[in-house]
């Protein structure tokens, strides 16, 4: 019931359609950009002799993963920042929580709605990119590409979960977004460090790349568990904060 | 009659600020209880504590036999809350919002539809039921807020300023609706519109700076706290004489304060039986032409102004 309300809200307030359109555009654009970048570079610098390698399916996948993770994290923060804080600020959280609804159910519905919106956006982006990559390069395997999209989704949900925790802690969307952005910066810095980079959302991009291209991907069990663990820990912390919070 | 709401030494502090200071209160079951106080007096804090949205620093409350902080789902099945500040979900349609609330309370199928129809009818929102809440006027939103609070047929209904945004006809309808709930539902209503409280409530609590300064029936309050008041209406064209009269009356030891509303002087006294003849003597000696002289029934406003000194206009103080 609460989840139904969340999904209806995502759709009718325009968040879901806008996300779908933006992700669709990035899904379509990524293989196109990869394919035509050499032509664009040659046109832009016609007087200079530049050798640009012929684009391959690897470039298409790399372009998609880069775009999806960059746009995706921004979308994750924008969706999660007001998720709880916005309802506390407007009084609708009190409106619901004074009724026979457990705080756990309230939070669970909120994050599930958010996660489903993110999943739908990634699915749309993935489908568009899959079809255009097939058209412009060569077919990718459905299983491998699907797994790559799931790995990217996990990374996006991590950022969303930390922002969601921020949204639970504070009473306004802006500081919640600040917490999400800090998490994003920390994840960005840590992802470039050797040995521990794989344990961050951006570190998973390498795994997504390997999966999409059907390349060997071993030793990823622990990073996947740790990344999923971050989501669980952030949600558990949200629940611990929210269960005794004055609304 | 058993009490639907009981507070024992309820205290709520926010840092150094004491929002509620040892509130002791009993609200009888089935009564309409008006909770009055100036802004920041602690009315909303009290409602938040009694509905389980906030926790007391010390003391305890019992509502419908349950502790609001521990009553959980069972407690929330039995109460309802209408918050003036709540924006509701603007993207929903009116009927849809009531259906959503009804489902939260366990209504399904035909029961849900008939209950929604019933509360829409009661609150005069039948025609607006298909419109988006975001497009509602302030008054319609307030009616919808009341409608959602009635969905579960609560045992105790907490209302925060239920008629403040309504036009006179809307206020009349809502007060009528609340009057009809008498005996069936315990209503705890905070308001700053004293006239509304006077019209529908059987019992009144007055809170000032976190402290309950009165809790009694309307009649008891008027008998205990309202100063007797005499009204003197002067014939037109006697502004100067009126000002002189005001000065002379103000010098009398029997007069507690004087207020002026146009040509009418309101004279508050401590002892009506001694002050009446004294005022008449002053009037006769002054030579002013008096159109009306009467002892007026003290209103809830008189009681409120007496008990909450910070709200008294300067000219009535002495």
XYZ file of C-alpha atoms in Angstrom:
565
model
C 0.000 0.000 0.000
C 2.749 2.448 0.971
C 4.915 1.163 -1.865
C 2.009 1.695 -4.288
C 1.783 5.267 -3.072
C 5.538 5.744 -3.534
C 5.492 4.438 -7.105
C 2.397 6.502 -7.973
C 4.118 9.542 -6.481
C 7.298 8.920 -8.492
C 5.225 8.673 -11.653
C 2.708 11.456 -11.089
C 5.150 14.027 -9.785
C 7.133 13.465 -12.983
C 10.275 12.060 -11.346
C 9.996 8.654 -12.991
C 9.160 9.929 -16.515
C 11.954 12.534 -16.370
C 14.451 9.942 -15.158
C 13.299 7.536 -17.869
C 13.775 10.131 -20.614
C 17.203 11.252 -19.358
C 18.481 7.708 -18.997
C 17.014 6.754 -22.379
C 18.900 9.611 -24.000
C 22.166 8.571 -22.359
C 21.538 4.948 -23.319
C 21.032 5.930 -26.940
C 23.839 8.479 -27.014
C 26.624 6.369 -25.496
C 27.192 3.953 -28.420
C 26.592 6.773 -30.900
C 29.225 8.976 -29.250
C 31.668 6.057 -29.167
C 31.060 5.292 -32.828
C 31.280 8.800 -34.206
C 33.860 10.415 -31.906
C 36.703 9.856 -34.455
C 34.608 11.513 -37.186
C 33.747 14.411 -34.898
C 37.401 14.875 -33.944
C 38.460 14.805 -37.622
C 35.821 17.363 -38.551
C 36.739 19.629 -35.664
C 40.439 19.523 -36.404
C 40.492 19.088 -40.169
C 43.753 21.004 -40.634
C 45.681 18.775 -38.201
C 46.538 15.188 -38.908
C 45.269 13.259 -35.912
C 45.212 9.502 -35.788
C 42.154 8.291 -33.923
C 41.842 4.516 -33.539
C 38.779 2.885 -35.044
C 36.164 2.597 -32.312
C 35.246 -0.855 -31.074
C 32.512 -2.353 -28.949
C 34.811 -1.828 -25.933
C 34.589 1.929 -26.448
C 30.809 1.737 -26.608
C 30.664 -0.159 -23.308
C 33.176 2.146 -21.630
C 31.218 5.203 -22.776
C 27.972 3.744 -21.449
C 29.437 2.831 -18.048
C 31.030 6.236 -17.678
C 27.816 8.081 -18.573
C 25.562 5.826 -16.550
C 27.632 6.103 -13.393
C 28.049 9.883 -13.711
C 24.425 10.740 -14.474
C 23.200 7.944 -12.248
C 24.873 9.189 -9.072
C 23.423 12.659 -9.572
C 19.973 11.149 -10.107
C 20.428 8.946 -7.034
C 21.241 11.975 -4.859
C 18.393 14.051 -6.309
C 15.874 11.272 -5.712
C 17.050 10.353 -2.229
C 17.715 13.809 -0.771
C 14.054 14.702 -0.161
C 12.807 11.196 0.265
C 12.367 11.381 4.052
C 13.517 14.937 4.846
C 11.015 16.408 2.381
C 8.143 14.565 4.047
C 9.290 15.657 7.490
C 9.582 19.247 6.273
C 6.138 19.347 4.662
C 4.378 17.552 7.516
C 3.300 14.581 5.411
C 5.552 12.234 7.420
C 3.592 13.141 10.572
C 0.364 12.793 8.589
C 1.222 9.168 7.753
C 3.054 8.160 10.938
C 0.192 9.114 13.236
C -1.778 6.389 11.446
C -1.335 2.652 11.988
C 1.877 2.468 9.980
C 5.164 1.242 11.398
C 8.187 3.420 10.881
C 9.975 0.431 9.358
C 7.212 0.067 6.733
C 7.389 3.808 6.007
C 11.153 3.717 5.431
C 11.069 0.413 3.548
C 8.426 1.740 1.146
C 10.389 4.940 0.616
C 13.664 3.208 -0.254
C 11.949 0.492 -2.304
C 10.181 3.149 -4.377
C 13.475 4.916 -4.883
C 15.286 1.694 -5.787
C 12.568 0.687 -8.271
C 12.762 4.083 -9.968
C 16.541 3.745 -10.258
C 16.184 0.190 -11.543
C 13.634 1.262 -14.175
C 15.914 4.081 -15.314
C 18.941 1.756 -15.578
C 16.823 -0.822 -17.421
C 15.661 1.742 -19.981
C 19.197 3.048 -20.425
C 20.562 -0.480 -20.713
C 17.981 -1.551 -23.301
C 18.602 1.517 -25.455
C 22.363 1.093 -25.231
C 22.137 -2.647 -25.948
C 20.079 -2.102 -29.117
C 22.249 0.734 -30.446
C 25.477 -1.116 -29.656
C 24.128 -4.069 -31.621
C 23.214 -1.743 -34.491
C 26.485 0.207 -34.614
C 29.021 -2.413 -33.430
C 28.146 -6.004 -32.622
C 25.732 -7.790 -30.290
C 26.612 -8.055 -26.590
C 25.557 -11.112 -24.626
C 22.278 -10.507 -22.814
C 23.436 -12.181 -19.604
C 26.769 -10.417 -19.405
C 25.317 -7.024 -20.259
C 22.426 -7.534 -17.830
C 24.868 -8.431 -15.062
C 26.913 -5.317 -15.854
C 23.791 -3.143 -15.516
C 22.992 -4.765 -12.157
C 26.499 -4.034 -10.900
C 26.148 -0.382 -11.928
C 22.747 -0.259 -10.253
C 24.329 -1.559 -7.040
C 26.839 1.297 -7.114
C 24.065 3.842 -7.664
C 22.013 2.367 -4.820
C 24.998 2.780 -2.521
C 25.080 6.514 -3.122
C 21.275 6.622 -2.868
C 21.359 4.720 0.446
C 23.902 7.094 2.011
C 21.886 10.116 0.832
C 18.761 8.395 2.179
C 20.485 8.074 5.564
C 21.248 11.800 5.368
C 17.615 12.471 4.504
C 16.576 10.522 7.595
C 19.007 12.370 9.838
C 18.014 15.922 8.873
C 14.772 17.827 8.333
C 15.591 19.449 5.018
C 16.581 18.162 1.570
C 19.616 20.396 1.020
C 21.762 19.114 3.927
C 20.731 15.580 2.932
C 22.064 16.243 -0.576
C 25.251 17.579 1.049
C 25.735 14.272 2.847
C 25.240 12.429 -0.466
C 27.764 14.653 -2.229
C 30.336 14.128 0.531
C 29.819 10.366 0.136
C 30.267 10.764 -3.611
C 33.549 12.666 -3.221
C 34.887 10.171 -0.667
C 33.923 7.267 -2.937
C 35.624 9.007 -5.879
C 38.863 9.527 -3.956
C 38.945 6.032 -2.459
C 38.148 4.404 -5.819
C 41.481 5.629 -7.192
C 43.472 4.008 -4.378
C 45.135 0.658 -5.038
C 43.769 -2.440 -3.270
C 40.693 -0.759 -1.807
C 39.355 1.013 -4.906
C 37.206 -1.982 -5.835
C 35.266 -1.653 -2.600
C 33.642 1.615 -3.738
C 30.716 2.199 -6.124
C 33.047 3.574 -8.824
C 35.424 0.660 -8.324
C 32.635 -1.610 -9.566
C 32.780 -0.020 -13.018
C 35.724 -2.249 -13.944
C 33.687 -5.316 -13.041
C 30.723 -4.021 -15.084
C 33.045 -3.517 -18.046
C 34.430 -7.053 -17.768
C 30.962 -8.571 -17.442
C 29.527 -6.679 -20.422
C 32.429 -7.749 -22.633
C 32.444 -11.335 -21.326
C 35.998 -10.962 -20.028
C 37.370 -12.851 -17.074
C 36.114 -11.353 -13.830
C 37.503 -13.133 -10.819
C 38.113 -11.980 -7.264
C 35.093 -9.724 -7.233
C 33.100 -11.630 -4.603
C 34.403 -9.608 -1.675
C 34.037 -6.174 -3.339
C 30.455 -7.050 -4.305
C 29.649 -8.169 -0.759
C 31.250 -5.068 0.731
C 29.404 -2.749 -1.659
C 26.072 -4.469 -0.985
C 26.961 -4.337 2.714
C 27.260 -0.527 2.500
C 23.668 -0.362 1.253
C 22.459 -2.614 4.070
C 24.419 -0.696 6.726
C 23.160 2.691 5.481
C 19.567 1.438 5.503
C 19.940 -0.153 8.940
C 21.399 3.095 10.275
C 18.465 4.991 8.745
C 16.069 2.689 10.557
C 17.913 3.031 13.886
C 17.827 6.813 13.599
C 14.227 7.017 12.418
C 12.602 4.560 14.828
C 12.984 6.939 17.801
C 13.071 10.216 15.952
C 10.605 12.971 16.822
C 8.640 13.934 13.760
C -16.986 9.721 33.405
C -13.620 8.034 32.649
C -10.915 10.207 31.197
C -9.923 9.652 27.556
C -6.752 11.690 27.996
C -4.692 11.922 31.165
C -1.416 13.809 31.580
C 0.709 13.486 34.711
C 3.452 16.084 35.123
C 4.197 16.130 31.410
C 7.387 18.053 30.659
C 8.995 18.726 27.300
C 12.287 20.561 26.998
C 14.171 21.524 23.846
C 17.648 22.323 25.139
C 17.228 25.165 27.625
C 13.695 25.920 26.539
C 10.838 24.366 28.481
C 8.014 24.029 25.965
C 5.732 22.249 28.413
C 6.049 22.520 32.160
C 4.477 19.809 34.359
C 1.170 19.526 32.552
C -1.526 17.787 34.580
C -4.728 17.354 32.648
C -7.759 15.080 32.377
C -10.128 15.168 29.433
C -13.385 13.267 30.014
C -14.432 10.696 27.424
C -16.868 12.076 24.867
C -16.183 15.701 25.670
C -15.148 18.502 23.347
C -12.068 19.992 24.934
C -10.805 23.376 23.777
C -7.103 24.017 24.291
C -6.291 27.705 24.226
C -3.097 29.655 24.449
C -1.064 32.305 22.676
C 1.459 31.381 19.986
C 4.327 29.353 21.442
C 2.392 28.528 24.615
C 2.848 24.762 24.134
C -0.390 23.731 22.383
C 1.244 22.000 19.426
C 3.886 20.410 21.652
C 1.115 18.940 23.791
C -0.672 17.516 20.742
C 2.599 16.066 19.425
C 3.234 14.357 22.760
C -0.325 13.039 22.979
C -0.240 11.640 19.444
C 3.143 9.928 19.874
C 4.977 12.113 17.371
C 7.275 13.404 20.138
C 8.450 12.048 23.480
C 8.157 13.762 26.847
C 11.287 14.739 28.759
C 9.519 13.540 31.908
C 6.020 12.722 33.090
C 3.583 10.537 31.253
C 0.426 10.641 29.213
C -2.316 8.082 28.757
C -4.664 8.333 25.788
C -7.498 5.821 25.335
C -5.812 3.774 28.062
C -2.489 3.554 26.207
C 0.852 5.298 26.444
C 1.287 7.243 23.158
C 5.028 6.532 23.105
C 4.533 2.765 23.401
C 0.997 2.179 22.144
C 2.177 1.501 18.597
C -0.229 0.438 15.865
C -3.085 -0.328 18.308
C -2.876 3.195 19.730
C -2.817 4.806 16.306
C -5.849 2.763 15.172
C -7.866 4.497 17.876
C -6.866 8.124 17.484
C -6.781 10.647 14.694
C -4.909 13.847 14.139
C -5.573 16.858 11.965
C -2.570 19.122 11.717
C -3.114 22.567 10.300
C 0.500 22.705 9.072
C 0.391 19.482 7.072
C 0.480 20.035 3.315
C -1.088 16.639 2.497
C -0.106 14.957 -0.791
C -0.853 17.621 -3.412
C -0.484 15.205 -6.327
C -3.366 13.034 -5.089
C -7.034 13.726 -5.771
C -9.243 14.360 -2.750
C -11.039 11.017 -2.944
C -7.767 9.236 -3.586
C -6.207 10.729 -0.449
C -9.136 9.553 1.651
C -8.926 6.090 0.086
C -5.213 5.982 0.887
C -5.927 6.917 4.518
C -8.804 4.429 4.672
C -6.540 1.615 3.470
C -3.980 2.500 6.153
C -6.782 1.939 8.672
C -7.722 -1.390 7.099
C -10.787 -0.378 5.069
C -11.208 -2.320 1.835
C -13.665 -2.615 -1.090
C -17.255 -1.409 -0.565
C -16.564 -0.458 3.096
C -13.801 1.851 1.957
C -15.905 3.456 -0.761
C -18.910 4.017 1.491
C -16.757 5.473 4.293
C -15.053 7.833 1.855
C -18.452 8.928 0.499
C -19.667 9.466 4.052
C -16.789 11.734 5.134
C -16.844 13.628 1.832
C -20.529 14.318 2.439
C -19.932 15.330 6.065
C -17.190 17.780 5.155
C -18.894 19.177 2.061
C -16.251 17.980 -0.381
C -18.313 15.762 -2.678
C -17.951 18.049 -5.689
C -14.228 18.621 -5.165
C -13.426 14.946 -4.558
C -12.117 14.393 -8.095
C -9.781 17.378 -8.068
C -6.104 17.391 -7.199
C -5.374 18.432 -3.620
C -2.731 20.878 -4.908
C -5.544 22.862 -6.534
C -7.635 23.098 -3.345
C -8.087 26.406 -1.567
C -6.864 26.719 2.035
C -10.371 26.145 3.332
C -10.947 23.062 1.165
C -7.625 21.634 2.265
C -8.632 22.158 5.870
C -11.923 20.349 5.252
C -10.056 17.505 3.568
C -7.675 17.354 6.500
C -10.639 17.042 8.817
C -12.227 14.442 6.530
C -9.124 12.248 6.644
C -9.053 12.561 10.435
C -12.613 11.227 10.600
C -11.958 8.217 8.337
C -11.215 5.706 11.110
C -14.063 6.768 13.438
C -11.482 7.632 16.103
C -12.073 7.434 19.837
C -9.993 10.566 20.309
C -9.665 13.237 17.645
C -6.839 15.776 17.936
C -7.487 18.936 15.964
C -5.019 21.747 15.510
C -6.883 24.928 14.543
C -9.622 23.057 12.647
C -11.472 26.127 11.377
C -8.816 28.815 11.070
C -8.756 28.995 7.235
C -12.488 28.627 6.688
C -14.982 31.264 5.625
C -17.878 31.968 8.028
C -20.158 29.394 6.376
C -17.400 26.784 6.378
C -16.609 27.503 10.029
C -20.252 27.108 10.919
C -20.404 23.740 9.114
C -17.236 22.431 10.751
C -18.301 23.558 14.225
C -21.692 21.982 13.625
C -19.987 18.756 12.592
C -17.848 18.811 15.741
C -20.903 19.479 17.903
C -22.535 16.402 16.421
C -19.554 14.319 17.525
C -20.271 15.174 21.164
C -20.670 12.045 23.250
C -19.318 9.778 20.469
C -15.748 11.033 20.109
C -13.439 12.840 22.504
C -12.255 15.947 20.702
C -9.076 17.731 21.769
C -9.061 20.953 19.822
C -6.422 23.654 19.916
C -7.543 27.007 18.610
C -6.869 30.682 18.835
C -10.431 31.523 17.758
C -11.993 31.901 21.188
C -15.471 32.284 19.729
C -15.276 28.827 18.129
C -14.155 27.221 21.359
C -16.884 29.018 23.280
C -19.448 27.818 20.769
C -18.681 24.076 20.785
C -16.456 23.077 23.695
C -17.751 21.802 27.034
C -14.427 22.154 28.721
C -11.498 24.480 28.223
C -7.829 24.367 29.113
C -5.758 27.531 28.908
C -2.003 27.229 28.573
C 0.542 30.022 28.822
C 4.315 29.665 28.499
C 4.071 25.890 28.860
C 1.957 25.972 32.001
C -1.701 25.112 32.304
C -3.312 28.140 33.940
C -6.916 26.928 33.838
C -8.847 23.749 33.191
C -12.584 23.839 33.797
C -15.987 23.910 32.163
C -16.971 27.113 30.421
C -19.400 28.075 33.191
C -16.818 27.439 35.921
C -14.252 29.512 34.064
C -16.616 32.426 33.669
C -17.605 32.250 37.335
C -14.042 31.873 38.625
C -11.912 33.977 36.386
C -13.890 36.554 34.423
C -13.924 40.018 35.928
C -17.379 41.562 35.930
C -17.641 44.060 33.089
C -19.961 47.036 32.624
C -20.581 48.522 29.184
C -21.306 52.245 28.856
C -22.398 53.420 25.415
C -22.318 57.193 24.997
C -24.635 59.200 22.784
C -22.863 60.497 19.640
C -20.767 63.677 19.716
C -19.353 63.337 23.229
C -15.755 62.472 22.583
C -14.350 65.048 25.014
C -16.830 64.204 27.750
C -16.098 60.527 27.191
C -12.382 61.073 27.694
C -13.055 62.979 30.944
C -15.375 60.200 32.100
C -12.693 57.628 31.384
C -10.233 59.546 33.559
C -12.678 59.851 36.459
C -13.659 56.163 36.270
C -10.005 55.178 36.167
C -9.441 56.904 39.500
C -12.014 54.737 41.251
C -10.544 51.997 43.404
C -13.376 49.664 42.361
C -12.440 49.784 38.676
C -9.943 47.171 37.456
C -9.445 48.452 33.918
C -11.091 50.351 31.079
C -11.173 49.584 27.386
C -12.726 51.662 24.638
C -14.366 50.356 21.438
C -15.748 53.363 19.523
C -18.465 54.950 21.642
C -18.530 52.046 24.104
C -16.480 52.000 27.284
C -15.875 48.534 28.796
C -15.258 48.899 32.500
C -13.844 45.856 34.296
C -14.495 45.851 38.043
C -13.538 43.685 40.980
C -16.797 43.746 42.889
C -19.874 44.246 40.709
C -22.299 44.841 43.575
C -20.307 47.797 44.904
C -18.975 49.066 41.585
C -22.398 49.263 39.822
C -23.827 52.017 42.039
C -20.463 53.789 42.119
C -20.277 53.904 38.296
C -23.879 55.159 38.102
C -23.011 57.904 40.600
C -19.984 58.943 38.505
C -22.102 58.914 35.335
C -24.782 61.100 36.919
C -22.192 63.543 38.220
C -20.376 63.737 34.862
C -23.409 64.917 32.955
C -22.612 62.776 29.874
C -25.545 61.467 27.835
C -25.622 57.691 28.066
C -27.386 55.593 25.437
C -26.811 52.258 27.217
C -25.441 51.076 30.560
C -25.400 47.369 31.340
C -23.483 44.622 33.038
C -22.364 42.243 30.305
C -21.848 38.507 30.477
C -18.109 37.861 30.520
C -16.926 36.005 27.443
C -14.222 33.380 27.101
C -12.082 36.182 25.728
C -12.422 38.055 29.032
C -11.313 34.927 30.885
C -8.458 34.353 28.474
C -7.228 37.924 28.714
C -7.335 37.784 32.469
C -5.403 34.508 32.661
C -2.882 35.308 29.946
C -1.714 38.821 30.837
C 0.721 39.025 27.913
C -2.286 39.022 25.558
C -4.089 41.946 27.214
C -4.190 45.169 25.222
C -2.378 47.954 27.133
C -5.473 50.112 27.635
C -7.274 47.439 29.687
C -4.468 47.049 32.207
C -4.436 49.042 35.369
